[in-house]
Every structure is written in structure tokens, then in C-alpha cells.
Short mmCIF file of C-alpha atoms and ligand atoms in Angstrom, two decimals:
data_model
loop_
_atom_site.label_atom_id
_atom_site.label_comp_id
_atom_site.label_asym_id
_atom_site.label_seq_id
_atom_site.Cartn_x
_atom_site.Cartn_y
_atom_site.Cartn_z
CA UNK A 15 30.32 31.54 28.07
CA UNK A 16 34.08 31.24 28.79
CA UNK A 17 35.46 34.57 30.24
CA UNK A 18 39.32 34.39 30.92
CA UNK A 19 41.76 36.74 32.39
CA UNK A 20 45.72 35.97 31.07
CA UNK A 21 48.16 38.14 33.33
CA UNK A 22 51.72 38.98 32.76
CA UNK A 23 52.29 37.18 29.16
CA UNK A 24 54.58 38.45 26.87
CA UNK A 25 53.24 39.33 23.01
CA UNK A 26 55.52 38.55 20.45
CA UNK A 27 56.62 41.87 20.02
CA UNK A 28 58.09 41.51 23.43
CA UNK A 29 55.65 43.93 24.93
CA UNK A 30 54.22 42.40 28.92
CA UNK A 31 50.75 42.65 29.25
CA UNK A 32 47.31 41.46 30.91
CA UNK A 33 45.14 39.76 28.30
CA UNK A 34 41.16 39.61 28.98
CA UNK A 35 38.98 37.08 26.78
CA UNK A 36 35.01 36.88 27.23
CA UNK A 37 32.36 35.38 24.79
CA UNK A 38 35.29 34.41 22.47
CA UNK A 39 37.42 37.28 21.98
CA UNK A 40 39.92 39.79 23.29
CA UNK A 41 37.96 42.14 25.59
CA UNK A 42 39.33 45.13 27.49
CA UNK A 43 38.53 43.69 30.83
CA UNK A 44 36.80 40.30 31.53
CA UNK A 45 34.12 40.28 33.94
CA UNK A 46 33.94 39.45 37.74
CA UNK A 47 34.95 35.72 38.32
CA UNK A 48 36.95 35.03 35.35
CA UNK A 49 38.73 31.76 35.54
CA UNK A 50 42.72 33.06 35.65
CA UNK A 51 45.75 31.92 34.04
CA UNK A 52 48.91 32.85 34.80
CA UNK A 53 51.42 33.64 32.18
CA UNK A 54 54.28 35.47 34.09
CA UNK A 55 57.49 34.07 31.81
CA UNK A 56 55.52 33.12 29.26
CA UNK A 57 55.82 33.80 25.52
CA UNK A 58 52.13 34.24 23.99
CA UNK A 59 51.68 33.54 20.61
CA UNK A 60 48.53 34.01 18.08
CA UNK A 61 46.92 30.85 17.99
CA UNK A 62 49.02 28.58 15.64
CA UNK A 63 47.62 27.61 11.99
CA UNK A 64 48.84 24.38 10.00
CA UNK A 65 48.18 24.37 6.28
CA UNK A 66 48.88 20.81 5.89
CA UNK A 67 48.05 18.61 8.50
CA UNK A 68 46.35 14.89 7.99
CA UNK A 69 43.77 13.86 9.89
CA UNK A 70 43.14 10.51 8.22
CA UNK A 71 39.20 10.70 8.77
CA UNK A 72 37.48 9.46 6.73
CA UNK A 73 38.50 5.87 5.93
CA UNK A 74 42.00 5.86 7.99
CA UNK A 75 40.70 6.00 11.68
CA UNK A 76 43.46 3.36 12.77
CA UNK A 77 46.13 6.21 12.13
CA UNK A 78 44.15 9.04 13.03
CA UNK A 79 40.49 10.89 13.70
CA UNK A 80 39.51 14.71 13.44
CA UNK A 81 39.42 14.31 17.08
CA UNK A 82 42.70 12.88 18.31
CA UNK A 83 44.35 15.09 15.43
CA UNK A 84 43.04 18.29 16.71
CA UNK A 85 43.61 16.93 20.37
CA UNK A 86 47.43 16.80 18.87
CA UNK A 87 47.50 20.06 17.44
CA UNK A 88 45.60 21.76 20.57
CA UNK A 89 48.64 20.29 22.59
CA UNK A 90 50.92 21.54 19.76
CA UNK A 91 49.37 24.92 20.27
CA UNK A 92 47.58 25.24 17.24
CA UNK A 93 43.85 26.37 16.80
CA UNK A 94 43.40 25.27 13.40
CA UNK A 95 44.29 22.76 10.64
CA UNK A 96 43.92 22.44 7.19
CA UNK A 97 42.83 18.52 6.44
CA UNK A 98 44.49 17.08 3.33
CA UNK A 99 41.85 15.57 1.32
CA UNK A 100 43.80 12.11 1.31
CA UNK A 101 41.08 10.47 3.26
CA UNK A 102 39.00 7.54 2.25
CA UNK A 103 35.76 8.84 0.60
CA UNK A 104 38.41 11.49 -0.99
CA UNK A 105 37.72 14.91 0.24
CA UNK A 106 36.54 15.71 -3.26
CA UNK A 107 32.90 15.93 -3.07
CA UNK A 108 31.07 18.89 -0.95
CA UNK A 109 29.67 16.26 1.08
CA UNK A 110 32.65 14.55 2.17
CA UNK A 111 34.65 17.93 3.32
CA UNK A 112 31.33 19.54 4.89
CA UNK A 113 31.34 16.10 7.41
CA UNK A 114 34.96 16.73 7.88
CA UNK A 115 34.34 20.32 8.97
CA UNK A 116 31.61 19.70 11.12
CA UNK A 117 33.34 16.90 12.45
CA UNK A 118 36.01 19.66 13.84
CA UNK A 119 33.23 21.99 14.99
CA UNK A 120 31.46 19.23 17.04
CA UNK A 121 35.14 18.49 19.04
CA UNK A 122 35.85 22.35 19.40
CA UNK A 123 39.88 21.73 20.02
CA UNK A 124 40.65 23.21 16.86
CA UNK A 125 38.28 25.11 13.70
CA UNK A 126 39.40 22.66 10.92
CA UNK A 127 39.33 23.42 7.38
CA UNK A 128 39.11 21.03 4.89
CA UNK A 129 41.19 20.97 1.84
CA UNK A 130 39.63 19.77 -1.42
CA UNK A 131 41.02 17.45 -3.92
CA UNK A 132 42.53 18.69 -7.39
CA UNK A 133 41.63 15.63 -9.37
CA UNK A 134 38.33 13.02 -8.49
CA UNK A 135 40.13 10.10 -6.06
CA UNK A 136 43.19 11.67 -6.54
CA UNK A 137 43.53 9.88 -9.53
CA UNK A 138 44.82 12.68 -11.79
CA UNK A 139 42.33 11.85 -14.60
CA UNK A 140 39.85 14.88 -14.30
CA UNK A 141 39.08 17.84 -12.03
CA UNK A 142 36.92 17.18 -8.64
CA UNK A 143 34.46 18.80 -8.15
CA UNK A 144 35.85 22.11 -7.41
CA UNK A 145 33.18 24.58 -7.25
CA UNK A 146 30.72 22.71 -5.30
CA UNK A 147 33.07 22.07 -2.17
CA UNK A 148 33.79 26.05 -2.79
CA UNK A 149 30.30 26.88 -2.15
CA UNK A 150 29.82 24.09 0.38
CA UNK A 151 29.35 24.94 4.06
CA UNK A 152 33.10 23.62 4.31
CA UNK A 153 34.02 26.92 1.89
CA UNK A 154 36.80 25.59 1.00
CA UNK A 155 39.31 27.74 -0.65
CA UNK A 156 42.60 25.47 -0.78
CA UNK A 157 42.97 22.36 -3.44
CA UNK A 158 45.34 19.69 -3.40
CA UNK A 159 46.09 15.81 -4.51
CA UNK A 160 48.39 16.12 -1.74
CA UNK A 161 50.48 13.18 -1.46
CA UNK A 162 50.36 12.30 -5.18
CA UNK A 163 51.76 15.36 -7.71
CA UNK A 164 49.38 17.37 -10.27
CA UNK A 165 51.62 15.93 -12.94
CA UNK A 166 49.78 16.76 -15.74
CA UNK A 167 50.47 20.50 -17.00
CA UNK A 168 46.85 20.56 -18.88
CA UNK A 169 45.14 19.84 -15.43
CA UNK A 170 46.84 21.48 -13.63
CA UNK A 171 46.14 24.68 -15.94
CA UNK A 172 42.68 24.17 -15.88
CA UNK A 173 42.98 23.46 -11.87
CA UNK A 174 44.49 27.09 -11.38
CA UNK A 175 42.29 29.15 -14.00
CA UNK A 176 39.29 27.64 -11.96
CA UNK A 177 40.68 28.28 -8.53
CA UNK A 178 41.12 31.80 -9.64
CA UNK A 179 37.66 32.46 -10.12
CA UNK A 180 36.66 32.77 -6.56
CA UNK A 181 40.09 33.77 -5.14
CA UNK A 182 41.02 29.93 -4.07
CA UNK A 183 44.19 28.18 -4.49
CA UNK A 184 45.95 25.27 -5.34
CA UNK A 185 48.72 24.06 -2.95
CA UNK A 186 51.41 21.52 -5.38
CA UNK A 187 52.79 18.42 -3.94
CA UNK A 188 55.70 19.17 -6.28
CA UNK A 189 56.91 15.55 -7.14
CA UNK A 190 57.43 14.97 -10.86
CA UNK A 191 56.39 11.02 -11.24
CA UNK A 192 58.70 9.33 -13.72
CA UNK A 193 62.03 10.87 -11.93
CA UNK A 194 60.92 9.66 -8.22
CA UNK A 195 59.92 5.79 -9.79
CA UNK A 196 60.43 3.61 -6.64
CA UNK A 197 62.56 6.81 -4.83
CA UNK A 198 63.11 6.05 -1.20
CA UNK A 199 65.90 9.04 0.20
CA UNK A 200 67.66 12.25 -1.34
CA UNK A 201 69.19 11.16 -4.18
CA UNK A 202 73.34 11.34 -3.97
CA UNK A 203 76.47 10.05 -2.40
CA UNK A 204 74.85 8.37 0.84
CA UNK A 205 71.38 7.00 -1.32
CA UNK A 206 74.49 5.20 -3.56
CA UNK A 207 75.83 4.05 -0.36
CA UNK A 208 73.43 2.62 1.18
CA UNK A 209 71.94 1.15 -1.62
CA UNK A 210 68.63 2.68 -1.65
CA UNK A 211 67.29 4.64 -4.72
CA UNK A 212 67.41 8.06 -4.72
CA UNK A 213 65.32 11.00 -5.44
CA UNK A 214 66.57 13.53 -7.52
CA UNK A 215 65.95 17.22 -5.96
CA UNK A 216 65.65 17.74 -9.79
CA UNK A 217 61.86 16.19 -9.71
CA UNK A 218 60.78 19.01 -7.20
CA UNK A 219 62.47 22.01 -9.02
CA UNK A 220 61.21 20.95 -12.27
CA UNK A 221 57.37 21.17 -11.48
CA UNK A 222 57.76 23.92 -9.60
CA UNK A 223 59.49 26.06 -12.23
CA UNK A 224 56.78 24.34 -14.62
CA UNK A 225 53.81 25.57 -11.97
CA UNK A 226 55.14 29.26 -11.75
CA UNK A 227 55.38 29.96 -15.46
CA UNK A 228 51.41 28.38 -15.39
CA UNK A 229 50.29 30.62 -12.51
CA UNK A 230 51.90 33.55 -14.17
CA UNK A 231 50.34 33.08 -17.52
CA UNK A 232 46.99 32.58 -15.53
CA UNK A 233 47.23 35.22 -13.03
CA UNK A 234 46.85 32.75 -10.89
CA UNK A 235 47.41 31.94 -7.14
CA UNK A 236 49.72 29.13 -6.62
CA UNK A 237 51.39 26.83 -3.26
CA UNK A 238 54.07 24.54 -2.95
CA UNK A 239 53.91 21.57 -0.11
CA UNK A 240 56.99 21.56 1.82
CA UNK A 241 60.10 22.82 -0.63
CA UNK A 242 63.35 20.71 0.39
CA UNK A 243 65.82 22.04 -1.59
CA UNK A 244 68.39 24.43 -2.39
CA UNK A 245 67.40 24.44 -5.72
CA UNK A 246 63.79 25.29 -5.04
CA UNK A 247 64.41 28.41 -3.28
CA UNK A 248 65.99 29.37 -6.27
CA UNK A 249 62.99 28.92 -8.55
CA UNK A 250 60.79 30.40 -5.96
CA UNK A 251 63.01 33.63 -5.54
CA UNK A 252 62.86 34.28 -8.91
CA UNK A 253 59.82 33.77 -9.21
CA UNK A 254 58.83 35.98 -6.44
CA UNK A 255 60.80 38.35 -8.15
CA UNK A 256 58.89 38.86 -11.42
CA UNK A 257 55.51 39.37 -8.93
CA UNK A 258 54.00 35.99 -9.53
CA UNK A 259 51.29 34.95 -6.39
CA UNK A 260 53.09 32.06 -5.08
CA UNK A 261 53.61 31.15 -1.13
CA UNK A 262 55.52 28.34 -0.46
CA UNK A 263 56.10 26.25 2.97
CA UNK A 264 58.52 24.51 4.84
CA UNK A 265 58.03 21.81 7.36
CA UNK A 266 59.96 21.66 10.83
CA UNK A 267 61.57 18.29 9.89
CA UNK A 268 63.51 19.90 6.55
CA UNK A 269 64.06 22.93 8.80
CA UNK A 270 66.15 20.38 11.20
CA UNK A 271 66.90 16.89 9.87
CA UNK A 272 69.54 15.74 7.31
CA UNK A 273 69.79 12.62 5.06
CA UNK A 274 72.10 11.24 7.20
CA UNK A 275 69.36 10.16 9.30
CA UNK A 276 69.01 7.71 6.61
CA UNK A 277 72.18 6.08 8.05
CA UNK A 278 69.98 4.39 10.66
CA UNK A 279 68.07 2.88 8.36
CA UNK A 280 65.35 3.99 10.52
CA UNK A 281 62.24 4.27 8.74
CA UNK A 282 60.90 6.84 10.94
CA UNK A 283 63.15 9.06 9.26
CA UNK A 284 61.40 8.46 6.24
CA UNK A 285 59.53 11.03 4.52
CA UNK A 286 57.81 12.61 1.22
CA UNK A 287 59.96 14.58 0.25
CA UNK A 288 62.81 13.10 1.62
CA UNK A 289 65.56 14.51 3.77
CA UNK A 290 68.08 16.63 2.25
CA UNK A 291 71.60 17.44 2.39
CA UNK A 292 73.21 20.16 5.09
CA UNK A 293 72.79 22.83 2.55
CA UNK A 294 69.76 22.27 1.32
CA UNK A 295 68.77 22.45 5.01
CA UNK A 296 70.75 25.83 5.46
CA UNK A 297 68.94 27.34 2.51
CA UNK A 298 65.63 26.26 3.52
CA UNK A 299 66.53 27.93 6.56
CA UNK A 300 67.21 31.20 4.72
CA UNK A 301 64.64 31.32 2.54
CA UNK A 302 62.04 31.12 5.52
CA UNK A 303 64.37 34.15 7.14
CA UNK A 304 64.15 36.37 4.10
CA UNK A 305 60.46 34.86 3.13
CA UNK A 306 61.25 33.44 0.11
CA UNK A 307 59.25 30.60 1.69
CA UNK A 308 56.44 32.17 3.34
CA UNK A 309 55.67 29.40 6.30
CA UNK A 310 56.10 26.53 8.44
CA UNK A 311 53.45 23.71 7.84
CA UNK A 312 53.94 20.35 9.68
CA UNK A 313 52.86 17.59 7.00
CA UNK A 314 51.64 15.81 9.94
CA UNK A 315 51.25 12.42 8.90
CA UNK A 316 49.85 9.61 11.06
CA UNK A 317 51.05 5.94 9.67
CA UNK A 318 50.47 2.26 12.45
CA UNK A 319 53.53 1.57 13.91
CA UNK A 320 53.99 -1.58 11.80
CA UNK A 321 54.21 0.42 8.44
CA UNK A 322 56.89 2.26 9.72
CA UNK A 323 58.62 -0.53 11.92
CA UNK A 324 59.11 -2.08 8.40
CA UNK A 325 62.26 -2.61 6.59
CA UNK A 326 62.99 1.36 4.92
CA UNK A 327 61.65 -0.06 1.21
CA UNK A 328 58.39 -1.30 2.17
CA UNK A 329 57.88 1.32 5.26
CA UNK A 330 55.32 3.63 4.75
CA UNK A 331 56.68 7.81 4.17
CA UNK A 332 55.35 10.72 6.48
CA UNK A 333 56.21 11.90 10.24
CA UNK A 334 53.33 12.86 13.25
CA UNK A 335 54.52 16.83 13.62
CA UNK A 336 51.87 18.75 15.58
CA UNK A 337 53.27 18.69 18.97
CA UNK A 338 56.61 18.99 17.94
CA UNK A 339 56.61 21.57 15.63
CA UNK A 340 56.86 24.89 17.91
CA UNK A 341 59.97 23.36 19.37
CA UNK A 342 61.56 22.48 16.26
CA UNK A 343 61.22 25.79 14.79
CA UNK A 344 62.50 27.25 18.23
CA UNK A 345 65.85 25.44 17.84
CA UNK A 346 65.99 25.55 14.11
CA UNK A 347 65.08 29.21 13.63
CA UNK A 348 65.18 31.19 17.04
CA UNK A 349 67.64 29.86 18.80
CA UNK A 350 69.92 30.18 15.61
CA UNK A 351 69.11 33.98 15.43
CA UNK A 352 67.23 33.53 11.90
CA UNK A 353 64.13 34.38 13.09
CA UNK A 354 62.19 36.17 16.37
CA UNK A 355 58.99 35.28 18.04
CA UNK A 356 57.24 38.15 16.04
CA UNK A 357 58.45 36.07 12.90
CA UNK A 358 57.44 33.01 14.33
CA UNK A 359 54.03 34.22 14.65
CA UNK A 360 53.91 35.51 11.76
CA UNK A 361 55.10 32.02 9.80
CA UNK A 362 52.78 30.15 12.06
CA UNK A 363 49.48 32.05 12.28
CA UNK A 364 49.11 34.95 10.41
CA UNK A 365 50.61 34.06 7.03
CA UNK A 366 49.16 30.54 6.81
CA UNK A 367 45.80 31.86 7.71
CA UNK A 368 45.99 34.78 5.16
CA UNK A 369 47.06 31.64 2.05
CA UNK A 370 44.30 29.84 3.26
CA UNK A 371 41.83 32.75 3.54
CA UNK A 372 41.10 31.73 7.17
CA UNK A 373 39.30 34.20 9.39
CA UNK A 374 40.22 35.83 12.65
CA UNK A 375 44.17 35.97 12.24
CA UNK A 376 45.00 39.05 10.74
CA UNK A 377 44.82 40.85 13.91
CA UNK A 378 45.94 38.71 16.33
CA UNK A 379 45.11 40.09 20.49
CA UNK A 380 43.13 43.19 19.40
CA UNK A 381 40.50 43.95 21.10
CA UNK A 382 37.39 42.21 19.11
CA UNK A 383 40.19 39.77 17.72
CA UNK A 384 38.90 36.36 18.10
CA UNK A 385 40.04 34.73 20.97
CA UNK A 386 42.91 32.43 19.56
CA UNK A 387 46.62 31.78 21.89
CA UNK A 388 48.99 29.61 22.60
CA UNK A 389 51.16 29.80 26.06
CA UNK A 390 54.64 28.90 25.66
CA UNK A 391 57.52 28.15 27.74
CA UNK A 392 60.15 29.24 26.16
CA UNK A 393 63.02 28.51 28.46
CA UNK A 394 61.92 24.62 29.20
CA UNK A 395 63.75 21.63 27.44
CA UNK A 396 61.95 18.70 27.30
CA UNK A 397 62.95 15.31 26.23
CA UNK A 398 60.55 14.81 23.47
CA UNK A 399 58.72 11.17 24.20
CA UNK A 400 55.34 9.29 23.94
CA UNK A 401 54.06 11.42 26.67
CA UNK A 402 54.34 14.16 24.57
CA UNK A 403 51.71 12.78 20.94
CA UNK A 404 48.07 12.66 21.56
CA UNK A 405 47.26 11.66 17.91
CA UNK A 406 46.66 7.80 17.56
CA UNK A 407 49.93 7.42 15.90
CA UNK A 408 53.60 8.01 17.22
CA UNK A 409 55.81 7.84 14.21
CA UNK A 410 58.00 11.25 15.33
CA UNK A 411 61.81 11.29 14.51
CA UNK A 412 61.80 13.34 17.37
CA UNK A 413 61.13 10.54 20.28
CA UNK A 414 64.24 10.51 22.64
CA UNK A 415 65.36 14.13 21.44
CA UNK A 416 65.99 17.22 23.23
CA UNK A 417 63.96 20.06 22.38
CA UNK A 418 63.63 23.30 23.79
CA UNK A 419 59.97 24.76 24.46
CA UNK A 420 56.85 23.36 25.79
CA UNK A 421 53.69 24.20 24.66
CA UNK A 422 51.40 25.39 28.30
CA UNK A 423 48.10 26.52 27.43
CA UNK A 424 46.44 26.83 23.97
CA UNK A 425 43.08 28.72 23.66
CA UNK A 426 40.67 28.39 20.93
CA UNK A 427 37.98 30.85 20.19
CA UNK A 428 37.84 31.88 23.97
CA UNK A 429 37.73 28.04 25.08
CA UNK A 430 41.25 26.60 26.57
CA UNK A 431 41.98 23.11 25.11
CA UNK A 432 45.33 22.76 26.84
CA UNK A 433 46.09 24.29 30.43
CA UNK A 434 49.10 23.24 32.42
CA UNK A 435 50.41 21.60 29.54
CA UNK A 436 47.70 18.71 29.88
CA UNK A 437 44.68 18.63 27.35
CA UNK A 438 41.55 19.51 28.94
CA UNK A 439 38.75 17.06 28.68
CA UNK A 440 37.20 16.41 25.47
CA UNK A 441 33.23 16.84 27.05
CA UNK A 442 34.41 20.32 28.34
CA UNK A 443 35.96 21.55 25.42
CA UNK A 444 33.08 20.33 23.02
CA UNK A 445 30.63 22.65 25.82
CA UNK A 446 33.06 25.25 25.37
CA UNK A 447 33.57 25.30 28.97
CA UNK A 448 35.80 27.90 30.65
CA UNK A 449 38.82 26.72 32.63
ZN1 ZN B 23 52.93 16.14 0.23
#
């Protein structure tokens, strides 16, 4: 079994210390012989947790696998990902999310959890098979039609009420269908501009003021996918304010980018939900400060080049984040003074874990902890390039950007999967091999 001695990193609370890892978690001292890693400079975080990542596997292997996605979040830093049920069977049987898991466990670079479909197919017709993929091996406690909307209130009731039973919840793609007909950017000046139709900020508010209301009447617990507006703080805050149990996220890329990207007509800038305006990016920004949004999930989204090398109508929406989502959120939110890296743990591990009623992050480096860390340098800048994705897909906005931060060594349950900011081999890290 892996035993690993970390010496001189600093814990977010800025504290310096010696960390000591054997048979998967936090020990006082490792043993004789421990393999050694040295952190002097080095920011260590809890290991990082995405809520809303896509693997693509099943049915979508061209764009991505549960292995090369986990290889992408291990080199992002994470040590686990929640797997939109998009996939091809849908993740809405127990069978389909318990290969999906065990997929994840087999590789080792990160635990994933699979996230069950609301509807069967994602058709939004009738509920999946809810309870059965609850009591599955995958346990899965997070439901979504991610990428298509729970449009219909009476589903979407009964979705919730269920959910509620065994403490799960459902996470909204908040999209109202009839407003976003044919949408392609923010809706506004520049869509009218450039002559591309826009998508009102109107169709997100509205279903999310709609879902509130439902959870509150329900008692039920309730997320919203990546909020984009201005407007949808506002809902959320007041919701929040009457006590009702919702979380919402952010991604990096509405934490950073504007609609102006648009501009380029550069479909890589093209995204569900799209871009927003400067202030809708400020109050994103200030809602994740003041946790009226609760966390930063990356929405990674693998597409083939050629869907998004297309002209912006026909190119396909969604943007590969795992890698670059540390940095992002470095210059977005702590290099702006927003938020510290004692926030950023907490918005990267420890509340997404809690939503998603993952394991082994509510106490992150205690002794007995689970063995999950990420290695940062915080000072580097990197220009952000192909080098950089290890995911079979390389539609980033953020290729040929600066970013500050690079992600050095990411340990998962006691096992490194990243050292020296290189992935370690995929036969070692399936043995659980120490460095
Ligand atoms: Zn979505």
C-alpha cells in the first residue's frame, strides 16, 4: 500500500506543515521508506470535486471515456466527478450508472459518481427509474436531464417529492424550451449585431423562480446547473432567504468570459448557457463571494473538433474545463480579492461533496481523513495549450491564454495520479502504486 510523506505544504488556512499519508489516509507519521514529495511553496488543497463533469461513456467514446476524463480531472487536480447521465445507454437505468462507476473504480484516477437521469432517455415524458439507481451499487443521490431542461412543472414535482425520500437531489439545467427556440448567444445588443439569435436570460430566471417555489412547497432539495445571470442571483438570494434547500453553481467560464467572445465568431466560445454580459459576470462573481451560489462546477464538455470547427449555428455548445478550472478561478476569484484559498477549497471540495452526499470531504487533512490533495503552484503562469488537456477532446476557450497556477501533484485516496505536473501511468495508478 502507498505510504507518502508531503513536507512543507501550505493548508489553505495558510498554516505550513508536514503531511503523512499511509493505506489511504492522513496518518500522523508515515512509515520508514515513504516515497517523498516535496511541497515547499506549494498551496495544498482538499482534493477537488466537480458536480458536473461529462465523461461521454457510454455511447460517445470519440469525445471522451471515464478514463481519459478522469486522467483530465486528475491533471486538473480533482479526485472526483460527478458523470452527467447524457451518455448513450442514458444513465437512467441502475445498470447503466453501476458500469459507469465501476468503470471509475477500475482506472483509480478519480472515485466517479454517476448522476442519474430525471426523465427515461432524457426525453421528458416520464420519470427514470429513480429509486433503483438510488439503491444501486452506483448509490446515486444526484438526478439530472442535464443538457435538456425539466420543463414540465408536473415532473418535475413528482421528480423532487421522490428525490426527497431518501435525501437525494435534483440538479436543474434551468433552460425554459420555447424562449431558447434555435438560441445561439446571450440575447441583446451584440446577438442583434451579429445576427445570431439570442437567448433571453429571462428563460433561466423563469424556471428557476418556478423550481424554488416547487422545492419549497415540497420541502424539497433542489440544484441549479451553472446560473449565468444577474438576474438569477436574484431569485436565488431570495430564495435563500426564506430557508428554501437550494445550492446553486457556477462554472469557471461565466466566472471569466463575456459575450463579446462571440465577436470572433469562434465557436469554441460557444456554450449552454451562453456567455453573458460584464455584469452578469460581476454578479456571478459576487454571488459565489457571499455564497449565494454555493460552488464552482466545470460543465466539462468534450465535443470532436469538427463540431466545434463549424460555422457558430451548426457548431456543437459546451467547453473541455477540468484542467483549466483551478486557474480560472485563481484569476477570476483570488487574484481579484473575492475569494481566499480557504474559500476556494471550500467551493471546490467540501461544498460540492456535501450537495452530492459524497464521502470523505468534510474533513479534509485530519488525521483518518481520506487521503485526497491537490499540489498547486500558485505563483506559476502558464500559457494554457494542448499540452495542458488529457481528455480526448480540446475544445477550451482557454488555448493560447495566460493563466496563473499549475496544478503539481494530485493524490487520490493515498495513490498520486499526477506528480511533477505529469500524469502518472495509467497501470500504476489502477495498482494503486505509490510514487
Ligand atoms: Zn447543462
Amino acid at each position: 500500500m502507498t505510504a507518502l510523506t508531503i513536507t512543507g505544504a501550505t493548508l489553505p488556512d495558510g498554516t505550513r506543515r508536514d503531511l503523512h499519508v499511509d493505506a489511504g489516509v492522513f496518518v500522523e507519521s508515515a512509515p520508514a521508506g515513504a516515497a517523498r514529495i516535496d511541497a515547499d511553496g506549494l498551496q495544498a488543497l482538499p482534493g477537488l470535486v466537480d458536480l458536473h463533469t461529462h465523461l461521454r461513456e457510454p455511447g460517445f467514446e470519440a469525445s471522451e471515456t471515464v478514463l481519459t476524463g478522469t486522467q483530465a480531472a486528475a491533471a486538473g487536480g480533482f479526485t472526483a466527478v460527478f458523470a452527467m447521465a447524457n451518455t448513450f445507454p442514458v444513465q437512467d437505468t441502475a445498470g447503466v450508472v453501476e458500469q459507469v462507476a465501476s468503470l471509475g473504480a477500475q482506472h483509480g484516477y478519480a472515485t466517479v459518481r454517476p448522476i442519474g437521469a430525471v426523465t427515461v432517455g432524457l426525453a421528458g415524458e416520464r420519470l427514470a427509474e429513480i429509486g433503483a439507481m438510488a439503491r444501486s451499487r452506483a448509490a446515486v443521490r444526484v438526478f439530472s436531464d442535464d443538457g435538456k431542461c425539466v420543463s414540465d412543472p408536473l415532473l418535475m414535482r413528482r421528480a423532487l417529492e421522490y428525490v426527497a425520500t431518501f435525501g437525494g437531489v435534483v440538479a436543474q439545467h434551468a433552460q425554459e424550451p420555447r424562449l431558447t427556440e434555435g438560441a445561439q448567444m446571450n440575447e441583446g445588443e451584440l446577438s442583434s449585431e451579429l445576427g445570431l439569435a439570442g437567448w433571453p436570460g429571462v428563460a433561466e430566471e423563469a424556471i428557476i423562480a418556478r423550481d424554488v417555489l416547487l422545492a419549497e412547497q415540497l420541502r424539497a432539495r433542489l440544484h441549479i446547473c451553472h446560473v449565468s445571470t444577474a438576474g438569477s442571483v436574484e431569485v436565488l438570494r431570495w430564495a435563500k432567504g426564506r430557508g428554501i434547500d437550494v445550492t446553486a453553481e457556477v462554472t469557471p467560464h461565466h466566472l471569466l468570459l463575456t459575450e463579446q467572445r462571440a465577436a470572433s465568431y469562434d465557436a469554441r466560445y460557444k456554450v449552454n448557457p451562453p456567455l453573458r454580459t460584464q455584469e452578469d459576470v460581476d454578479a456571478v462573481r459576487a454571488a459565489l463571494a457571499d455564497g449565494t451560489i454555493d460552488i464552482v462546477a466545470t460543465d466539462h464538455a468534450p465535443h470532436p473538433i469538427e463540431t466545434k470547427e463549424a460555422a457558430w449555428a451548426e457548431a456543437s455548445f459546451g467547453m473541455v474545463g477540468l484542467e483549466s478550472a483551478l486557474s480560472v478561478v485563481q484569476s477570476a476569484m483570488v487574484e481579484t480579492g473575492l475569494l481566499d484559498w480557504a474559500d476556494v477549497a471550500r467551493v471546490l471540495s467540501a461544498a460540492p461533496a456535501a450537495i452530492g452526499r459524497l464521502d470523505g470531504y468534510d474533513a479534509p487533512f485530519a488525521i483518518g481523513s481520506p487521503a485526497h490533495l491537490t499540489l498547486v503552484d500558485t505563483a506559476a503562469r502558464r500559457t494554457f495549450g494542448t499540452g495542458d488537456l488529457h481528455g480526448r477532446s480540446i475544445n477550451s476557450p482557454y488555448l493560447g491564454a495566460e493563466l496563473p497556477g499549475r496544478v503539481v501533484a494530485t493524490v487520490h485516496g493515498g495513490v498520486p495520479t499526477a506528480l511533477d505536473g505529469e500524469l502518472r501511468p495509467a497501470e500504476e495508478v489502477a495498482n494503486g502504486q505509490a510514487a
